[in-house]
Short mmCIF file of C-alpha atoms and ligand atoms in Angstrom, two decimals:
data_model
loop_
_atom_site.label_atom_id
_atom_site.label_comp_id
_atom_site.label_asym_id
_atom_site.label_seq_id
_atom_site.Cartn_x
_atom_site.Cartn_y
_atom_site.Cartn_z
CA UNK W 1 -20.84 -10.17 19.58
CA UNK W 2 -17.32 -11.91 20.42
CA UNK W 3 -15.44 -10.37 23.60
CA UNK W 4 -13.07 -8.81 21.91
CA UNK W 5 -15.11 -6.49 19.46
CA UNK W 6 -13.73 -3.77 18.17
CA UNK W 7 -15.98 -1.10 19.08
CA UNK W 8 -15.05 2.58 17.89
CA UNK W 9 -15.35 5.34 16.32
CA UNK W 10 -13.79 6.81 13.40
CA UNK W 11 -12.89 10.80 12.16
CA UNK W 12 -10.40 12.06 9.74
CA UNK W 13 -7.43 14.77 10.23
CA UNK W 14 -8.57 17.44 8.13
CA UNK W 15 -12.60 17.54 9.24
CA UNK W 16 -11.00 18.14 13.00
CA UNK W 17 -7.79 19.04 13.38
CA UNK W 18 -7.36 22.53 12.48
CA UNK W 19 -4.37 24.23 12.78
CA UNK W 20 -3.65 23.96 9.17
CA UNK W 21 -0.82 26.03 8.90
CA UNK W 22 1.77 25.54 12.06
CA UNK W 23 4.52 23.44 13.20
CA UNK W 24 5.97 22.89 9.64
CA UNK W 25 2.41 21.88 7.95
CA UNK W 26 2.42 22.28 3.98
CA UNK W 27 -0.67 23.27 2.37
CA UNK W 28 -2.56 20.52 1.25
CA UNK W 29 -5.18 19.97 -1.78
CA UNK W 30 -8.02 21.23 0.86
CA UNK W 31 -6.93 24.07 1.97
CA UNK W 32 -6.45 25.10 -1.41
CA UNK W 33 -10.46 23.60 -2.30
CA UNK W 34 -11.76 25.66 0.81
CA UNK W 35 -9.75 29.20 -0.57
CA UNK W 36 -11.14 28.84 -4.08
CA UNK W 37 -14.46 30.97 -4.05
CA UNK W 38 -18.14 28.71 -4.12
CA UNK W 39 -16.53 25.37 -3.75
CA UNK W 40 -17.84 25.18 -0.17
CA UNK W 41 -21.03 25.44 1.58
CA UNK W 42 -21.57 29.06 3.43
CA UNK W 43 -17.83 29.54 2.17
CA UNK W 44 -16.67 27.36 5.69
CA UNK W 45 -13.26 26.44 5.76
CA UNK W 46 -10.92 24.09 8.34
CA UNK W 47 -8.49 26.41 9.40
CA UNK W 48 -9.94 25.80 13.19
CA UNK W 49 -12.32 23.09 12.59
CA UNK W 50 -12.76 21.33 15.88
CA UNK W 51 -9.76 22.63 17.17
CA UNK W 52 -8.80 18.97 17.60
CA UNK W 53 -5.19 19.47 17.30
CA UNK W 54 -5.06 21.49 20.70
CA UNK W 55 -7.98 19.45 22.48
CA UNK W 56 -7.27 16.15 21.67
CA UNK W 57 -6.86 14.67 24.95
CA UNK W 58 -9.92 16.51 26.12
CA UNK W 59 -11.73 14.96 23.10
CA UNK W 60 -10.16 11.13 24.18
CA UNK W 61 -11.62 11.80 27.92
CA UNK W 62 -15.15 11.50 25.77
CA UNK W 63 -13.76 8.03 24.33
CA UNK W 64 -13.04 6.32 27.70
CA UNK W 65 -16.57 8.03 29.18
CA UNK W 66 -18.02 5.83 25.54
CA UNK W 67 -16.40 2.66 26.18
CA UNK W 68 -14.91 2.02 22.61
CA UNK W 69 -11.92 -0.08 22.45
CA UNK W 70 -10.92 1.03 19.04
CA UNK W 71 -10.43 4.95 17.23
CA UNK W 72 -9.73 5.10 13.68
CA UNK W 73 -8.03 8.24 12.45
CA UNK W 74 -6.11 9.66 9.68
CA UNK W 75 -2.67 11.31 9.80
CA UNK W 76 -2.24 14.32 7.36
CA UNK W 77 0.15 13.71 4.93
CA UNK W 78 1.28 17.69 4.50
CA UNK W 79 1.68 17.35 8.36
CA UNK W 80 4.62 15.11 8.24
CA UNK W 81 6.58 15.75 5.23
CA UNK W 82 8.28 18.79 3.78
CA UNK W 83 8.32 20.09 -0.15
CA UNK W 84 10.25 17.73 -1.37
CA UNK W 85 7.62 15.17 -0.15
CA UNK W 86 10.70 12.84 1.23
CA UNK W 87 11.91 14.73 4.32
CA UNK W 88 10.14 14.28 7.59
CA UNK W 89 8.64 17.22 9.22
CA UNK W 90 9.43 15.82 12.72
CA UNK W 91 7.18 18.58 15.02
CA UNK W 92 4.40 16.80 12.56
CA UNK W 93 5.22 13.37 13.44
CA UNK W 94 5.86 14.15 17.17
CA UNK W 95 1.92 15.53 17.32
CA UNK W 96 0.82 11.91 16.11
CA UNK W 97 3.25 10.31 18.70
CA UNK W 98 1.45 12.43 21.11
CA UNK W 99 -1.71 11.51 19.97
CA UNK W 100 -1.29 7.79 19.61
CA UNK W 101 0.48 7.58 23.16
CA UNK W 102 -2.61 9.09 24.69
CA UNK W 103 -4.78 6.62 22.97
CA UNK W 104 -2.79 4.03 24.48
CA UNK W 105 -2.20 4.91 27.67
CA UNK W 106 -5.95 4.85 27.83
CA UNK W 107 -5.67 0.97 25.88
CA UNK W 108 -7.91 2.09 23.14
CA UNK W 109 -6.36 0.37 19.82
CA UNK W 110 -5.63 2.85 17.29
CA UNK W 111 -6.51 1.98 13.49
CA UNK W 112 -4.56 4.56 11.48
CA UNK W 113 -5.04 5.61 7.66
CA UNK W 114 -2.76 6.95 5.82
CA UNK W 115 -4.89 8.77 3.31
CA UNK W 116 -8.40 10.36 3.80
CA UNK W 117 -8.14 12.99 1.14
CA UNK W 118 -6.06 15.60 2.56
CA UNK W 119 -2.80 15.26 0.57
CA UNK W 120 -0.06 17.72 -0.34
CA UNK W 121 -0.98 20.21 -2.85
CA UNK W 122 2.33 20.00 -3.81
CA UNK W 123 1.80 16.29 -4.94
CA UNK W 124 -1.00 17.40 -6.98
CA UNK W 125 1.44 20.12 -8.96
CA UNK W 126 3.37 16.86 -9.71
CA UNK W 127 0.67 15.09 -11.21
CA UNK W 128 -1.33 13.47 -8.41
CA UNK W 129 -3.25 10.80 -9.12
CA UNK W 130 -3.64 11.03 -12.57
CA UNK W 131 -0.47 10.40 -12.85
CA UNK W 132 1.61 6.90 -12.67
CA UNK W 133 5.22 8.06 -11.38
CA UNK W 134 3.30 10.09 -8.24
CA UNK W 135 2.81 6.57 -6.89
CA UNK W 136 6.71 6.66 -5.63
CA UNK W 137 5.39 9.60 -3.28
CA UNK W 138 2.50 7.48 -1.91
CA UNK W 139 4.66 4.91 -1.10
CA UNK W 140 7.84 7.39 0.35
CA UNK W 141 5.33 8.62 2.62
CA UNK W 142 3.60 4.99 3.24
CA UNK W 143 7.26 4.30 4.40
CA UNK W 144 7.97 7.24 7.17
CA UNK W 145 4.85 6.63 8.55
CA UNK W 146 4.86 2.79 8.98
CA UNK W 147 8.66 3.54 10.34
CA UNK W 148 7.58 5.96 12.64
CA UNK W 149 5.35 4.17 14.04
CA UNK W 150 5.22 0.65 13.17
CA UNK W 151 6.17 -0.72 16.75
CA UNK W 152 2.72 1.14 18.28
CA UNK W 153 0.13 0.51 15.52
CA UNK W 154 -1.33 -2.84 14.86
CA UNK W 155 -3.64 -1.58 12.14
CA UNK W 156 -3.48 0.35 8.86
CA UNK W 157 -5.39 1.58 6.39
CA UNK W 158 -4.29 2.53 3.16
CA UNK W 159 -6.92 4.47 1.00
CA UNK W 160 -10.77 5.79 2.55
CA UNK W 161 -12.74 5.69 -0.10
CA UNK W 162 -11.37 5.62 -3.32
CA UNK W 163 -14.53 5.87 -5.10
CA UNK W 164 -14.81 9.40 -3.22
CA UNK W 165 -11.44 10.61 -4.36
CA UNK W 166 -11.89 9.32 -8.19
CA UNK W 167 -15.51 10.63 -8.28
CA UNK W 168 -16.12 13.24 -6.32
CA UNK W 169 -12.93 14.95 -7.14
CA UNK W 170 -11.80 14.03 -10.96
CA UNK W 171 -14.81 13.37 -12.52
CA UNK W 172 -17.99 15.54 -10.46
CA UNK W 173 -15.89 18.43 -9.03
CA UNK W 174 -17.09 19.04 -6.38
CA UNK W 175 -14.17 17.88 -4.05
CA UNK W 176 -10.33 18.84 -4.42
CA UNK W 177 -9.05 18.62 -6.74
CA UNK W 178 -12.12 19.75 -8.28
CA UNK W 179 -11.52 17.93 -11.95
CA UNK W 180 -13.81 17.00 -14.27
CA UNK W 181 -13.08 13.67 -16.61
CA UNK W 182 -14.49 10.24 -16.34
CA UNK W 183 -11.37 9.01 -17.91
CA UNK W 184 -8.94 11.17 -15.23
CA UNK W 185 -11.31 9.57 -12.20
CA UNK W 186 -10.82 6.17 -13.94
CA UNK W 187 -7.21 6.30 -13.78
CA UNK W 188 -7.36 7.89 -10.21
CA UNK W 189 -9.05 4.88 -8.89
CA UNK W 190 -6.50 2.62 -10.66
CA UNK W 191 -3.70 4.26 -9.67
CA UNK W 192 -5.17 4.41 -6.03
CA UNK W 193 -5.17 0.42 -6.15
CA UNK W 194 -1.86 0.34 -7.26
CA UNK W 195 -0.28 1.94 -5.24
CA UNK W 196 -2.60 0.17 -2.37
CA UNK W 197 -0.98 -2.79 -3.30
CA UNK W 198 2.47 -1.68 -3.00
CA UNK W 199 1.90 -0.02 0.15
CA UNK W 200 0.87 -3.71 1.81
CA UNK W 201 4.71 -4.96 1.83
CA UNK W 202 5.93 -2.01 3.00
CA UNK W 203 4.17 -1.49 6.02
CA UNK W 204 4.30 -4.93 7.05
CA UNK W 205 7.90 -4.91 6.63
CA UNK W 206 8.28 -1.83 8.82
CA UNK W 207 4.74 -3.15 11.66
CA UNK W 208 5.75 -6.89 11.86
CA UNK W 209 2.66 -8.07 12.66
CA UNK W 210 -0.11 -6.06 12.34
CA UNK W 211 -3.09 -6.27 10.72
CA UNK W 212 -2.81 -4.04 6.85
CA UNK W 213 -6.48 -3.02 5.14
CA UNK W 214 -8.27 -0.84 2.61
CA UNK W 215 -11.51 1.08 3.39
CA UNK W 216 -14.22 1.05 0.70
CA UNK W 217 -17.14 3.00 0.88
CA UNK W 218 -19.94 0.53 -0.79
CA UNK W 219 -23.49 1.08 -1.70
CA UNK W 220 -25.79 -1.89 -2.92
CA UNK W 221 -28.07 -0.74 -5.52
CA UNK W 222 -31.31 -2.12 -5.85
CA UNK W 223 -33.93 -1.99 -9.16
CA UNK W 224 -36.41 0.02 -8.69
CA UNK W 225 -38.97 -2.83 -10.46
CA UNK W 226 -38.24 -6.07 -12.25
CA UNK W 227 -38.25 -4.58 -15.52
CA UNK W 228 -35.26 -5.94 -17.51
CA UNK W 229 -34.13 -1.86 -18.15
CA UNK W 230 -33.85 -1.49 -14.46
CA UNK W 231 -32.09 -4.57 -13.78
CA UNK W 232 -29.62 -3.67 -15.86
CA UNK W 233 -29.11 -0.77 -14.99
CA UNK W 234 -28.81 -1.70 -11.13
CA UNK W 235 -25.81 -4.19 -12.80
CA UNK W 236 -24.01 -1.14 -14.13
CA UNK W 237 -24.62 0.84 -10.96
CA UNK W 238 -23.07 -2.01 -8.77
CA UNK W 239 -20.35 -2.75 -10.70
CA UNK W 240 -19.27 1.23 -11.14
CA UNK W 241 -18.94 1.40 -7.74
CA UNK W 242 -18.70 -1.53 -5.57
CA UNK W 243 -17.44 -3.98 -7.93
CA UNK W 244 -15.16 -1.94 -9.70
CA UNK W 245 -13.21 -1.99 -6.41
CA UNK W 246 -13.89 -5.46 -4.83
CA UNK W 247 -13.20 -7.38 -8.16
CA UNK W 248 -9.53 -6.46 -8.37
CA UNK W 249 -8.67 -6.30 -5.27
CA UNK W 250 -10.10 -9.58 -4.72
CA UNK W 251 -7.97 -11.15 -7.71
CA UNK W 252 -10.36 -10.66 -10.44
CA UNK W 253 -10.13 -7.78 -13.37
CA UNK W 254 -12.29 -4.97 -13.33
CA UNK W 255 -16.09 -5.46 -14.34
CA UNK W 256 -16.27 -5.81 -18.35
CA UNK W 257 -20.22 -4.60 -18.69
CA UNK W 258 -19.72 -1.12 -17.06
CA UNK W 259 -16.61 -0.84 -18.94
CA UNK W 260 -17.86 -1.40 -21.98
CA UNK W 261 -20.95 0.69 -21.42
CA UNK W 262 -18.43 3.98 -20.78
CA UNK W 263 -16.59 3.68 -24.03
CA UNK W 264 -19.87 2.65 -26.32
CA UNK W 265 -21.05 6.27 -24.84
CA UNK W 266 -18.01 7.77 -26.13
CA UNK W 267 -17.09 8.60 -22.08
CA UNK W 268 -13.55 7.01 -22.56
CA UNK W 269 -11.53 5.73 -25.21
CA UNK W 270 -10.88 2.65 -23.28
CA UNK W 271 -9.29 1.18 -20.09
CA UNK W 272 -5.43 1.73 -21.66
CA UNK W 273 -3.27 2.24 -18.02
CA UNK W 274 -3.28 -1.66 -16.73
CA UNK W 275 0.26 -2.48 -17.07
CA UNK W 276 1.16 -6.01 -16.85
CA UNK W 277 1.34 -7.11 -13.32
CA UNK W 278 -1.20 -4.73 -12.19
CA UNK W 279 -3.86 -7.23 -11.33
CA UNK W 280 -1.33 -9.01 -9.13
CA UNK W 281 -0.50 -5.76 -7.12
CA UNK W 282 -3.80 -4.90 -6.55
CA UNK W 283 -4.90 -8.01 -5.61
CA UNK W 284 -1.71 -8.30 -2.67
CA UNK W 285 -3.97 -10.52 0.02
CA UNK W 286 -4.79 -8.37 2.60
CA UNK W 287 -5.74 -8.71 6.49
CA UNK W 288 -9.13 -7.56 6.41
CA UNK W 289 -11.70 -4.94 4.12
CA UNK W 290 -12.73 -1.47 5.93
CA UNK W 291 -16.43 -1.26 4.95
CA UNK W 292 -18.17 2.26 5.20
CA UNK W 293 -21.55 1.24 5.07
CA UNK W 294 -24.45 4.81 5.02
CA UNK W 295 -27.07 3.97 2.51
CA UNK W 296 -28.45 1.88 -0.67
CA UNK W 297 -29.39 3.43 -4.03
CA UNK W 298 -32.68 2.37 -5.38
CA UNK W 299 -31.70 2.66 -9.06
CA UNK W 300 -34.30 3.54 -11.98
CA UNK W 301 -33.16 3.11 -15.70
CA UNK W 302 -33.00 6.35 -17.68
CA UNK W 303 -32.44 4.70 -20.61
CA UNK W 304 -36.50 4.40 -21.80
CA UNK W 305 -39.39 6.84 -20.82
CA UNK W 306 -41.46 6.14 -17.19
CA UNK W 307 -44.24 5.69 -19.59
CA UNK W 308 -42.77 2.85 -20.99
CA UNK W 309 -41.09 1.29 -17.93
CA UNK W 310 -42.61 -0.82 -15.46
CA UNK W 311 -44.36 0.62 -12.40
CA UNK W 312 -41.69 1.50 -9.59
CA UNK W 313 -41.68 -1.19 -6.75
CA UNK W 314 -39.32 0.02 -4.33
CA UNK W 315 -39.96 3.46 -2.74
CA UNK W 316 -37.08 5.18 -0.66
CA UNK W 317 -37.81 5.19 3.12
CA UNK W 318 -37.42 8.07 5.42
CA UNK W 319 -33.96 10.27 4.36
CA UNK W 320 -31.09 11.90 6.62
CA UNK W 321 -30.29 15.18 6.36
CA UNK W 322 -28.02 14.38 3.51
CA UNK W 323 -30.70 12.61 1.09
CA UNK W 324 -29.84 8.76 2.22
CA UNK W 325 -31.73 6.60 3.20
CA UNK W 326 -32.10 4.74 6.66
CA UNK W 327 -31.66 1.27 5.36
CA UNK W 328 -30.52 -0.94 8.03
CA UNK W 329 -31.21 -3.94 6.51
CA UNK W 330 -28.88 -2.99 3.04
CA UNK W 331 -26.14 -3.22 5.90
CA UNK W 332 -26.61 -6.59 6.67
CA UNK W 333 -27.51 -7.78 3.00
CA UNK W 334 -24.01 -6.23 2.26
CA UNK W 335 -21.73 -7.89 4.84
CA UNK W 336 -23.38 -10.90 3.89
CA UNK W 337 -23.04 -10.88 -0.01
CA UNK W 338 -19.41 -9.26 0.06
CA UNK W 339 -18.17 -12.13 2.91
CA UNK W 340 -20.15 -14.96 0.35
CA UNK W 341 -18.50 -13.46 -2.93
CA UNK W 342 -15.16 -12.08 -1.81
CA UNK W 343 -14.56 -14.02 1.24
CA UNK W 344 -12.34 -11.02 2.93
CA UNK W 345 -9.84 -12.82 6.06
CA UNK W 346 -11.54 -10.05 8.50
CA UNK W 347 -14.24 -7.65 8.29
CA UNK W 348 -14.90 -3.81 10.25
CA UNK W 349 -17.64 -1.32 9.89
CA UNK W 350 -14.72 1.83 10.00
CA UNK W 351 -18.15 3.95 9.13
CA UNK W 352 -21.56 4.09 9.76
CA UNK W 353 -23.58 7.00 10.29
CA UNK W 354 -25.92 9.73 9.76
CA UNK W 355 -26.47 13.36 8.93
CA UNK W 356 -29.09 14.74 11.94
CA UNK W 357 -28.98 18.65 12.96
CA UNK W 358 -30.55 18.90 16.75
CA UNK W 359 -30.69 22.12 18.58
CA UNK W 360 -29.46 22.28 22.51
CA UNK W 361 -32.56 22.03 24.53
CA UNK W 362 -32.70 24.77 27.56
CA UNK W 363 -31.39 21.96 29.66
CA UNK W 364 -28.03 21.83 27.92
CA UNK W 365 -29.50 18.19 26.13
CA UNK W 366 -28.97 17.06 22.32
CA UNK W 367 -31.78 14.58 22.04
CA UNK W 368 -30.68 13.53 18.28
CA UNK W 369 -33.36 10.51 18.89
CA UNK W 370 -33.15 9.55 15.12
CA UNK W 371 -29.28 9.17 15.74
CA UNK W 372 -30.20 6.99 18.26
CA UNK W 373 -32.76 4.69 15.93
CA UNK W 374 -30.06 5.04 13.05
CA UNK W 375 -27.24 3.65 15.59
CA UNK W 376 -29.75 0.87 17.21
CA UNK W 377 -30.35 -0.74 13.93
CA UNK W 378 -27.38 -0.75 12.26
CA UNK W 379 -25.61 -2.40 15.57
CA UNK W 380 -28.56 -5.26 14.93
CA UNK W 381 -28.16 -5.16 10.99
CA UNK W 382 -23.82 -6.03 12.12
CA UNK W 383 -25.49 -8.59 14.88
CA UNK W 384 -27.71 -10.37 12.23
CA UNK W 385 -24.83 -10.64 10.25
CA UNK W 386 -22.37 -12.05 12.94
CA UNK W 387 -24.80 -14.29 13.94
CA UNK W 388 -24.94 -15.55 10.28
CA UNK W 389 -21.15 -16.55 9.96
CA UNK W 390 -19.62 -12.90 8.73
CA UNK W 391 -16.33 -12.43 9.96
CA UNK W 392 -17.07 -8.75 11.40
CA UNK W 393 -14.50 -7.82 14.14
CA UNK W 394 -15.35 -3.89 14.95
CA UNK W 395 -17.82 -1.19 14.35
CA UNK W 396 -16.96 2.46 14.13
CA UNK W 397 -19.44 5.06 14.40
CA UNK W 398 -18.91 7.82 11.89
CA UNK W 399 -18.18 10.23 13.61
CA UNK W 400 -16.80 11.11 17.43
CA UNK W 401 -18.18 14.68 16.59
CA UNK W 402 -19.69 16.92 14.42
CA UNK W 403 -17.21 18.46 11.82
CA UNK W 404 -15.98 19.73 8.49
CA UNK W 405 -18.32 17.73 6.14
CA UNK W 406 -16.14 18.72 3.53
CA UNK W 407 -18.25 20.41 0.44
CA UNK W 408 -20.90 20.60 2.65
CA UNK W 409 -19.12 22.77 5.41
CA UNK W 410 -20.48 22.22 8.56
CA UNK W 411 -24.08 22.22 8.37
CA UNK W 412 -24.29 18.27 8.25
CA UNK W 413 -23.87 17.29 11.27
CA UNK W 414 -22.70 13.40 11.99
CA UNK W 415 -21.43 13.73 15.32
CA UNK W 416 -22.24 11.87 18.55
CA UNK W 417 -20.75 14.84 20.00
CA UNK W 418 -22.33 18.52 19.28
CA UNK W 419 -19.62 21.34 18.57
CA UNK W 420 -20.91 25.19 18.70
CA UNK W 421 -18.39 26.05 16.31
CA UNK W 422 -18.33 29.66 17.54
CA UNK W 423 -17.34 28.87 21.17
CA UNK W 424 -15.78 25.37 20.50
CA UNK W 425 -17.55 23.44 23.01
CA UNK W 426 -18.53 19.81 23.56
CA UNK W 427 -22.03 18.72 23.99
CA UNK W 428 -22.65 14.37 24.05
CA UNK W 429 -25.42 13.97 22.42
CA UNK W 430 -28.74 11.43 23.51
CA UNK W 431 -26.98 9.27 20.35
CA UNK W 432 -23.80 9.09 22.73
CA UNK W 433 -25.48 7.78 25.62
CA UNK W 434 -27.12 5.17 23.74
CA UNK W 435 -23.78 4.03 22.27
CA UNK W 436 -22.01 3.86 25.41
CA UNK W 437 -24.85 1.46 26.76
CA UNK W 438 -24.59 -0.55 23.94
CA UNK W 439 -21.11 -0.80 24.14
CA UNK W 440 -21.19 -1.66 27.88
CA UNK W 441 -24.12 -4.01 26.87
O1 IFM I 501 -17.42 12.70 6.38
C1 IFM I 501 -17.31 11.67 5.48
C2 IFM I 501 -16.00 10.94 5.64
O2 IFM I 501 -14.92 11.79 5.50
C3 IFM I 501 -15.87 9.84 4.62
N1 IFM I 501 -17.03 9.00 4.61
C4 IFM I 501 -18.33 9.60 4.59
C5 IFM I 501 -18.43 10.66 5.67
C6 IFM I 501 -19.82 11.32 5.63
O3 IFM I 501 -20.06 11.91 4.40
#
């Protein structure tokens, strides 16, 4: 790997943080989520979470013991603004200028996003997503932040995972806002990529200089046999979610086949919110694509009987905790097709990771050794990749430490850290090790 490899790891504010409701916080969509009854696992909630709020410089000692010269993390919109969604809650702000200082008086480069989910509930009683003239509040906020603290960051992300927010919250339900309507999630995404777009110019007018990026969680689907039902149904599959992202932001429109499939099933009446310069928006050139790489779907058609379809080919290997595959090799496959099709300026892994629960051992260990193998061949899956002409500048473990898995609670467990969530402490896990001697390696 180059020298200067970004090597990091990544969380979010609302699976850590805690302390949702002090120093001028508003509520956001999550807190709501976690207070409605059975939309959580084991009813868990992130009123403490990891407690990160008060303990983050204890938890940055761990990054300097790693190695990592990078930390991706995402402010909390609710944190920083008041009501109105235009007024600057300043004891918000000043807990990220505490933050980011500590980071850099340690010289670890922080990448910041602006938006990984939590948002004002407040923004959501205006419309949200769903709705066009909400994108003005996106891009008020975009504004404070990059003003705040342009001069100190040199990298940005916009959205994490907008295929997340659309689909898991507008169209399955089972994240905030908790909605249920292919065309609503359609529009979400589109609006997300909007207003993407017209968040680019502003930051870079207000962080002269740095580097501006969207994270996209992507999953390469593969057909479960040759058969011509399953192929075509794997084209569907990738186009629904990887392409229907990649294409426009990489100046092309979104993918007709899929489209067309939705509204011959009657799911929507057709894609009727692209106004007129949309395309160009979306596709403002950016300085590199956020990748969060876990697992690949093997994909079977449903659309004929087993009986009738061709025998399967490609069995799943062994599964995490949360049902996905270990597929190291889907990794490299990926950074390989998306740098040959889209040709992005700059590449990062900002997550890569896997659900493992490990108890303590008597000796105080975590030995999360399938972590470890999970870790090991992804870093060779980025290497093989390098080493084949990808432009990948920085990997970022997901996550620091174990945390609010949001509708999951927090019995999946991603961290290289173990928290006991009843006493709050830290525990590096075997996984941790093994990154820091890779890192130092
Ligand atoms: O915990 C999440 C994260 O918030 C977004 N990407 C996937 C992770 C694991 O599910």
């Amino acid at each position: 790997m180059k020298k200067d490899f970004m090597w990091g790891v990544a969380t979010s504010s609302f699976q850590i943080e805690g302390s949702n409701d002090i120093d001028g916080k508003i509520r956001s969509i999550w807190d709501e989520f976690c207070d409605t009854p059975e939309k959580i696992k084991n009813s868990d909630h992130a009123k403490i979470a990891c407690d990160h709020y008060n303990k983050f410089s204890d938890d940055f000692n761990f990054l300097d013991e790693l190695g990592v010269n990078c930390y991706r993390f995402s402010i909390s919109w609710p944190r920083i603004v008041k009501e109105d969604l235009k007024t600057k809650n300043q004891k918000g702000l000043d807990f990220y200028h505490r933050m980011i200082n500590n980071l850099l008086d340690r010289g670890i480069e922080p990448f910041l996003t602006l938006n990984h989910w939590d948002i004002p509930q407040i923004f959501l009683e205006k419309g949200g997503w769903t709705n066009r003239d909400c994108i003005k509040y996106f891009l008020e906020y975009s504004d404070i932040v990059s003003r705040e603290f342009g001069d100190i960051i040199n990298y940005w992300i916009t959205h994490n995972e907008p295929w997340v927010i659309s689909n898991c919250g507008y169209k399955d339900g089972i994240h905030a806002p908790g909605e249920k309507s292919v065309y609503d999630s359609l529009k979400v995404n589109h609006h997300l990529l909007v207003s993407h777009g017209q968040a680019v110019p502003i930051i870079r007018s207000n962080s002269k200089d740095s580097e501006v990026g969207i994270v996209l969680n992507l999953t390469p689907g593969m057909p479960a046999s040759s058969s011509s039902e399953d192929q075509k149904a794997t084209l569907l599959f990738n186009q629904f979610f990887n392409d229907w992202f990649l294409d426009p932001l990489y100046g092309k429109k979104y993918p007709d086949e899929v489209a067309q499939d939705w509204i011959s099933n009657g799911l929507i009446p057709g894609i009727d919110f692209i106004n007129d310069n949309d395309y160009d928006i979306i596709s403002t050139p950016t300085d590199f694509l956020g990748i969060n790489y876990y697992s690949r779907a093997i994909i079977r058609s449903d659309s004929i009987s087993e009986s009738d379809n061709l025998p399967i080919e490609i069995v799943a290997g062994e599964k995490t905790d949360f049902d996905w595959e270990v597929y190291p090799d889907g990794l490299e496959n990926l950074l390989i097709d998306v740098h040959r099709r889209y040709s992005p300026k700059s590449i990062y892994i900002t997550e890569n990771g896997c659900a493992y629960d490990y108890p303590i051992e008597s000796d105080g260990d975590i030995l999360d050794t399938k972590r470890v193998e999970y870790l090991e061949s992804h870093i060779q899956a980025c290497r093989n990749a390098v080493d084949k002409g990808v432009p990948l500048n920085g990997y970022m473990h997901w996550s620091l430490m174990d945390n609010f898995e949001w509708a999951e609670g927090y019995c999946k467990k991603f961290g290289l850290i173990g928290i006991d969530f009843e006493t709050l402490k830290r525990t590096p896990k075997k996984s941790f090790w093994k990154y820091k001697e890779i890192i130092n390696s």
